């Protein structure tokens, strides 16, 4: 059982056991969601936008995707539900004064806290780093912590003063259950909009069909009906003259 050099192999060197599953650092994965674009995987930079599912993107990355959806992208599923620019909202974020960015550890000789958020809640000051639940308002795009919205209940935005409803609140980087609820809400909203649009189209088609059956076509504004208006004007003028002649005793 000896090997070259007189060494004796050990059991773990001869018997191959099951491969160890590499564990993903949950803290690092969580921090990455709040610092990197969900589409391009680049660092988040202004302008930052979010979708109806609460994911964070760089606006330029989403625009590039919308301009060329056929291009292959590693995270295309993250934006598959975005149909156009109307499906995203630019976020009104509050900078964290303690965030120094890449300048803080440029030499690599300082400890870098991965949980230090780039942005904070403007009401209670919590950092937007994944440890606390954050939301944004679809009406104005302002971002707040969930604690601020619960502690200071109001129907007016704390930052810009625009009115909003509970249905306008979208959770940022929520868990699976929260994302499923947001997806269900998004699909329901789109279905209602589609039904409303189809009803409007049918009503327009019905009006145009009835007009074609009657043989009357509504003329363009300012052009049609010129001759009829002139004839009607002449008849109305003659009728008015007759009325004045009959009523006024001066003419009798």
Coordinates of C-alpha atoms in Angstrom, one line a residue:
X1 CA 0.0 0.0 0.0
X2 CA 3.0 2.3 -0.1
X3 CA 3.4 5.1 -2.5
X4 CA 6.5 6.5 -4.1
X5 CA 8.7 7.9 -1.4
X6 CA 7.5 5.5 1.3
X7 CA 4.3 7.3 2.2
X8 CA 1.2 5.5 3.2
X9 CA -2.1 7.0 1.8
X10 CA -4.9 7.7 4.2
X11 CA -8.5 6.5 3.8
X12 CA -9.9 9.9 2.7
X13 CA -7.3 10.0 -0.1
X14 CA -8.4 6.6 -1.5
X15 CA -12.2 6.8 -0.9
X16 CA -14.1 9.6 -2.6
X17 CA -17.0 10.8 -0.6
X18 CA -19.9 13.1 -1.6
X19 CA -18.9 16.6 -2.7
X20 CA -19.5 19.3 -0.2
X21 CA -22.2 21.7 -1.1
X22 CA -20.9 25.2 -1.2
X23 CA -22.9 27.5 1.0
X24 CA -23.8 30.9 -0.2
X25 CA -23.2 33.7 2.2
X26 CA -26.8 35.0 2.8
X27 CA -25.6 38.3 4.2
X28 CA -23.5 39.0 1.1
X29 CA -26.3 37.9 -1.2
X30 CA -28.8 40.1 0.6
X31 CA -26.5 43.1 0.5
X32 CA -25.9 42.6 -3.2
X33 CA -29.6 43.0 -3.9
X34 CA -29.5 46.6 -2.5
X35 CA -26.2 47.6 -4.2
X36 CA -26.3 46.0 -7.6
X37 CA -28.7 46.3 -10.6
X38 CA -31.0 43.2 -10.9
X39 CA -30.5 43.2 -14.7
X40 CA -26.9 44.2 -15.5
X41 CA -25.4 43.2 -12.1
X42 CA -23.5 46.5 -12.1
X43 CA -23.4 48.8 -9.1
X44 CA -26.5 50.9 -8.6
X45 CA -26.1 54.5 -9.7
X46 CA -28.6 57.3 -10.2
X47 CA -31.1 57.3 -11.8
X48 CA -32.3 54.1 -10.1
X49 CA -35.7 52.7 -11.0
X50 CA -38.0 49.9 -9.7
X51 CA -40.7 47.7 -11.2
X52 CA -44.0 46.6 -9.9
X53 CA -42.3 43.6 -8.3
X54 CA -40.0 45.9 -6.2
X55 CA -36.7 45.0 -8.0
X56 CA -33.9 47.6 -8.3
X57 CA -32.4 48.5 -11.6
X58 CA -30.1 51.1 -13.2
X59 CA -32.4 53.1 -15.6
X60 CA -30.0 53.0 -18.5
X61 CA -29.8 49.2 -18.3
X62 CA -33.6 48.9 -18.5
X63 CA -33.8 51.3 -21.5
X64 CA -31.1 49.3 -23.3
X65 CA -33.2 46.1 -22.7
X66 CA -36.4 47.8 -24.0
X67 CA -34.5 49.0 -27.1
X68 CA -33.2 45.5 -28.0
X69 CA -35.1 42.7 -26.2
X70 CA -33.6 40.1 -28.6
X71 CA -30.1 40.5 -27.2
X72 CA -28.9 37.7 -24.9
X73 CA -28.6 38.8 -21.2
X74 CA -27.7 36.6 -18.2
X75 CA -30.6 38.0 -16.1
X76 CA -33.3 38.6 -18.7
X77 CA -35.9 36.8 -16.5
X78 CA -35.6 39.7 -14.0
X79 CA -37.1 42.1 -16.5
X80 CA -39.4 39.7 -18.5
X81 CA -42.5 41.4 -17.0
X82 CA -41.4 45.0 -18.1
X83 CA -43.2 45.8 -21.3
X84 CA -42.3 49.5 -21.6
X85 CA -41.0 52.6 -19.8
X86 CA -44.4 53.0 -18.1
X87 CA -43.8 49.7 -16.1
X88 CA -41.0 51.2 -14.1
X89 CA -40.8 54.2 -11.7
X90 CA -37.8 56.3 -11.0
X91 CA -37.0 56.3 -7.3
X92 CA -36.6 59.4 -5.1
X93 CA -33.9 58.2 -2.7
X94 CA -32.3 59.9 0.3
X95 CA -28.5 59.7 0.4
X96 CA -26.8 58.2 3.5
X97 CA -24.3 60.8 4.9
X98 CA -22.1 58.0 6.2
X99 CA -21.7 56.3 2.9
X100 CA -18.3 57.2 1.3
X101 CA -18.6 54.9 -1.7
X102 CA -15.5 53.4 -3.3
X103 CA -13.3 56.1 -2.0
X104 CA -13.5 54.7 1.5
X105 CA -11.5 51.6 0.8
X106 CA -9.6 52.5 -2.4
X107 CA -6.3 51.1 -1.1
X108 CA -7.9 48.0 0.3
X109 CA -6.4 48.5 3.7
X110 CA -9.6 49.3 5.6
X111 CA -12.5 47.2 6.8
X112 CA -15.5 47.6 4.5
X113 CA -18.9 47.1 6.1
X114 CA -21.1 45.4 3.4
X115 CA -24.2 46.4 5.4
X116 CA -23.5 50.1 5.1
X117 CA -26.3 51.3 2.8
X118 CA -26.0 54.0 0.2
X119 CA -29.5 55.3 1.1
X120 CA -31.5 55.8 4.2
X121 CA -35.1 56.4 5.2
X122 CA -35.7 60.2 5.4
X123 CA -38.1 59.8 8.3
X124 CA -36.5 57.5 10.8
X125 CA -32.9 57.3 9.4
X126 CA -32.7 53.5 8.9
X127 CA -30.2 52.3 6.3
X128 CA -31.5 50.7 3.1
X129 CA -29.2 47.6 3.3
X130 CA -31.6 44.6 3.5
X131 CA -31.8 44.5 7.3
X132 CA -34.9 46.6 7.3
X133 CA -38.1 46.5 5.1
X134 CA -38.3 49.3 2.6
X135 CA -41.1 50.4 0.3
X136 CA -41.6 53.0 -2.5
X137 CA -44.7 54.9 -3.6
X138 CA -45.9 54.3 -7.2
X139 CA -47.4 57.8 -7.2
X140 CA -44.2 59.8 -6.7
X141 CA -41.4 57.3 -6.4
X142 CA -40.3 58.3 -2.8
X143 CA -38.7 55.6 -0.7
X144 CA -39.3 55.0 3.0
X145 CA -38.8 52.3 5.5
X146 CA -41.8 50.2 6.4
X147 CA -41.4 51.3 10.0
X148 CA -41.8 55.0 9.0
X149 CA -45.1 54.2 7.1
X150 CA -46.5 52.3 10.1
X151 CA -45.4 54.7 12.9
X152 CA -46.4 57.9 11.1
X153 CA -49.6 57.0 9.3
X154 CA -50.7 59.5 6.7
X155 CA -52.2 59.6 3.2
X156 CA -49.7 62.2 2.1
X157 CA -46.0 61.5 1.2
X158 CA -43.6 62.4 4.0
X159 CA -41.1 63.8 1.5
X160 CA -42.9 65.5 -1.4
X161 CA -46.4 65.9 -0.1
X162 CA -48.2 64.0 -2.9
X163 CA -51.3 62.0 -1.9
X164 CA -51.2 58.2 -2.0
X165 CA -53.2 55.1 -1.1
X166 CA -52.2 51.8 0.5
X167 CA -52.4 50.1 -2.9
X168 CA -49.7 52.5 -4.1
X169 CA -47.1 51.0 -1.7
X170 CA -44.6 48.5 -3.2
X171 CA -42.2 46.5 -1.1
X172 CA -38.6 46.7 -2.4
X173 CA -36.7 43.4 -2.7
X174 CA -39.4 41.5 -0.8
X175 CA -39.4 37.8 0.0
X176 CA -41.0 35.1 -2.2
X177 CA -44.5 35.5 -0.6
X178 CA -44.4 39.3 -1.0
X179 CA -43.2 39.1 -4.6
X180 CA -46.0 36.6 -5.4
X181 CA -48.6 39.0 -4.0
X182 CA -47.1 41.9 -6.0
X183 CA -47.1 39.8 -9.2
X184 CA -50.8 38.8 -8.6
X185 CA -51.6 42.5 -8.0
X186 CA -49.7 43.5 -11.2
X187 CA -51.5 40.9 -13.3
X188 CA -54.9 41.9 -12.0
X189 CA -54.2 45.6 -12.7
X190 CA -53.1 44.8 -16.2
X191 CA -56.2 42.6 -16.8
X192 CA -58.5 45.5 -15.8
X193 CA -56.7 47.9 -18.0
X194 CA -56.9 45.5 -20.9
X195 CA -60.7 45.0 -20.4
X196 CA -61.3 48.7 -20.2
X197 CA -59.4 49.2 -23.4
X198 CA -61.3 46.5 -25.2
X199 CA -64.6 48.0 -24.1
X200 CA -63.6 51.4 -25.4
X201 CA -62.5 49.9 -28.7
X202 CA -65.9 48.0 -29.1
X203 CA -67.8 51.2 -28.3
X204 CA -65.9 53.1 -31.0
X205 CA -66.5 50.3 -33.6
X206 CA -70.2 50.3 -32.7
X207 CA -70.5 54.1 -33.3
X208 CA -68.7 53.9 -36.6
X209 CA -70.9 50.9 -37.8
X210 CA -74.1 52.7 -37.0
X211 CA -73.0 55.8 -38.9
X212 CA -72.1 53.8 -41.9
X213 CA -75.5 52.1 -41.9
X214 CA -77.3 55.4 -41.7
X215 CA -75.3 56.7 -44.6
X216 CA -74.1 59.7 -42.7
X217 CA -70.5 60.4 -42.2
X218 CA -69.5 63.0 -39.6
X219 CA -67.4 65.6 -41.5
X220 CA -64.2 67.0 -40.2
X221 CA -64.3 70.0 -37.9
X222 CA -64.3 73.4 -39.5
X223 CA -64.8 72.0 -43.0
X224 CA -67.9 69.9 -43.1
X225 CA -71.4 71.2 -43.0
X226 CA -70.5 74.5 -44.7
X227 CA -73.2 74.4 -47.3
X228 CA -75.8 73.2 -44.8
X229 CA -74.9 75.9 -42.4
X230 CA -75.2 78.5 -45.1
X231 CA -78.6 77.2 -46.2
X232 CA -79.7 77.0 -42.6
X233 CA -78.5 80.5 -42.0
X234 CA -80.5 81.9 -44.9
X235 CA -83.7 80.2 -43.9
X236 CA -83.3 81.2 -40.3
X237 CA -82.6 84.8 -41.3
X238 CA -85.8 84.9 -43.6
X239 CA -87.9 83.4 -40.8
X240 CA -86.6 86.0 -38.3
X241 CA -87.6 88.8 -40.8
X242 CA -91.1 87.4 -41.2
X243 CA -91.5 87.2 -37.4
X244 CA -90.5 90.8 -36.8
X245 CA -92.8 92.0 -39.6
X246 CA -95.8 90.2 -38.1
X247 CA -95.2 91.2 -34.5
X248 CA -94.2 94.9 -34.9
X249 CA -97.3 97.2 -35.4
X250 CA -95.1 99.8 -37.2
X251 CA -95.2 97.7 -40.4
X252 CA -99.1 97.4 -40.4

